[in-house]
């Protein structure tokens, strides 16, 4: 694994690279690399078994510089076009989780020619009536000043999941970890808070532009991004398949890495 | 020399919560279910509160303070400008301080510019124009993106002041509120514009922006210990960096006061209202029980660097004002000053000594306090505390800030 800083569009971007081979771009979510830990989880390690996984931190997250002009998901897409140029990336496999999945879908509808395959894990981004995306900001305010059970329950299959407890402990975690989580919420606030709330109303009508093999993955117990949104992605993208990870929550890739990497290895064959 | 300016602040709390509210509900803010609103019992409530402020005018307070809150039981003035409009008719002398309109919540800042201008005209130039960016709850009230709110705030405020001072029509080429024709009718009566007050909680960004523009900084903290003095020192330093001098009317502080007949009776008279305020009104705001929404990672409006500093210098789950478990603990927080006239005078005199802040914004009505109790406290304050406080502060400010008369006139006081 290597971590480095690059300059893209005049801004510093921190990224983690893992493995060798064809490039795979990974865009992170809340319970994920860069947002909770600096380095990869076992999921990312396995994903990099026969690919070169490139995982940039979103603007303002981890080592990436905050991007004051970032206001909408559109700005995030153009930010990533600068990142691809800086890395000399032309065509790649694209995987995104949560907000990262939303950005991945927005990239894919605009530049289908650059995306070899698309995998969305618990991806936000679509408006489906009656299926509001969970209010991660509200539950990020600790109950009784110190308890993050509601945040853990939104991001994992259960508030008691050991990994949830480790990444989102009650009280105060290490200051660097706390800052990383704050940075991710701030990024989410920049692009995802003003209505639409982690969705872009126009996206659903653009999904037909995606023409690569696509896999939509959702945790059976995802408490942040409702199943209806995964269904709408799968229904809107030609030939996309939907995989529901039994027993997993929103961070299905952290809870059941093997189930997802197996599915992804078929997609990336 | 101008003495300390004594304002009567009314939050307009909802006073009819069920007795088991604290047991049953985890917050008084944002998601507090509105089936609890009892319209019949609340008939006449706004009138009662407005009448209390009109009474403050007759008692000789220097002004009245209102503020904006939404979807909560702490403050029912969702649109403080409506209450201010009533006060333009119900009062004759005092300044009407709206502290403030929450700019990022309003689609178009020009509406705020126009309403303040109307209020200034309607009141004969008595408006103090307060502006605030909103805190955590407001993020949820109106879906304001926290990380953007400060920048939206300053763009709006600068536009409003420009609209008041520069002839229109002109185009505002802003990021958040671009407007082709800025040309408000009416314009305010006060020249160059009504005094501008901005609240903050010691964040350097707000202090710097206020210092640059010459605005009054209102420290929104409810507890007054050494931090209040430090805020004033910090502000003084920043003002000096911008080539100006601090004077007492560049700053205001919020305090809650109950003046009883004497020290022995005071507590008994106000205690019900005080606990209602602490346990119910502050739940969701300044109380850790339940979920407070005012500050924290879910409302990430402060820059990352400032968040890191906060983490490095604070303990998780530290007690907030509403967590006070008994009267002694409450007393030691120096947030609610309760006593007979002599005690209250002495405590406020000490506060002036410690801070040299000239604008004292005083909350008399707490929680479900009755009209009679509230008025009794206001009257004793006006008759037995205020005269001494004015005399003392005028003398102290004259000694310590001898050259400030002119600047104070510019800040809207002493003229």
Coordinates of C-alpha atoms in Angstrom, one line a residue, chain A residues 60 66-71 135-148 150-151 171-172 174-176 178-179 181-183 185-187 189-190 193-195 197, chain B residues 30-31 104 107 139-140 142-148 151 175-176 288-304 307-308 310-312 314-317:
Chain A
X60 CA -11.6 18.1 2.6
X66 CA -11.0 21.4 1.3
X67 CA -12.4 22.8 -1.9
X68 CA -14.3 25.9 -1.1
X69 CA -16.1 26.2 -4.5
X70 CA -17.5 22.7 -4.1
X71 CA -21.3 23.1 -3.8
X135 CA -30.3 11.7 8.3
X136 CA -26.7 10.9 9.1
X137 CA -26.1 14.4 10.4
X138 CA -28.8 14.1 13.1
X139 CA -27.5 10.8 14.4
X140 CA -23.9 12.1 14.3
X141 CA -24.9 14.3 17.2
X142 CA -24.3 12.1 20.1
X143 CA -27.1 11.2 22.5
X144 CA -26.4 12.3 26.1
X145 CA -23.3 14.0 24.8
X146 CA -21.3 10.8 24.2
X147 CA -23.4 8.0 22.7
X148 CA -23.2 7.1 19.0
X150 CA -27.9 5.7 16.5
X151 CA -25.1 6.6 14.1
X171 CA -17.2 9.1 24.2
X172 CA -14.2 10.3 22.4
X174 CA -8.5 9.2 19.0
X175 CA -8.4 12.9 17.9
X176 CA -7.2 12.0 14.4
X178 CA -12.6 12.1 15.3
X179 CA -11.2 14.7 12.9
X181 CA -15.1 11.6 10.8
X182 CA -15.8 15.3 11.0
X183 CA -14.1 16.0 7.7
X185 CA -19.5 15.0 7.6
X186 CA -18.3 18.3 6.4
X187 CA -17.8 17.0 2.9
X189 CA -22.6 18.8 4.2
X190 CA -21.0 20.6 1.3
X193 CA -27.3 18.7 2.7
X194 CA -29.1 21.5 0.9
X195 CA -32.1 19.8 -0.6
X197 CA -30.7 15.5 0.7
Chain B
X30 CA -36.7 20.5 15.8
X31 CA -38.5 17.2 16.3
X104 CA -28.9 31.5 5.7
X107 CA -34.2 32.7 0.5
X139 CA -29.4 23.3 10.0
X140 CA -32.2 20.8 10.6
X142 CA -34.6 24.5 7.2
X143 CA -32.0 22.1 5.7
X144 CA -29.2 24.7 5.7
X145 CA -25.9 23.1 4.7
X146 CA -23.8 23.7 7.8
X147 CA -20.5 23.9 6.1
X148 CA -21.8 26.7 3.8
X151 CA -20.2 32.1 4.0
X175 CA -22.3 33.5 -5.1
X176 CA -25.4 32.5 -3.1
X288 CA -26.6 16.6 27.2
X289 CA -29.7 14.6 28.2
X290 CA -31.5 13.6 25.0
X291 CA -29.6 14.9 22.0
X292 CA -28.3 18.4 21.8
X293 CA -28.2 19.8 18.2
X294 CA -26.5 23.0 18.8
X295 CA -22.9 22.0 18.3
X296 CA -21.0 18.9 17.2
X297 CA -19.9 16.7 14.4
X298 CA -23.4 16.5 12.8
X299 CA -23.6 20.2 12.3
X300 CA -20.1 20.8 11.0
X301 CA -20.1 24.6 10.5
X302 CA -16.8 25.3 12.1
X303 CA -13.7 24.7 10.0
X304 CA -11.9 21.4 10.5
X307 CA -12.8 21.4 15.3
X308 CA -9.5 19.8 16.1
X310 CA -12.0 22.0 20.2
X311 CA -11.3 18.3 20.5
X312 CA -7.9 19.0 22.0
X314 CA -12.5 19.8 25.7
X315 CA -13.8 16.7 27.4
X316 CA -16.5 14.6 25.8
X317 CA -19.9 14.8 27.4

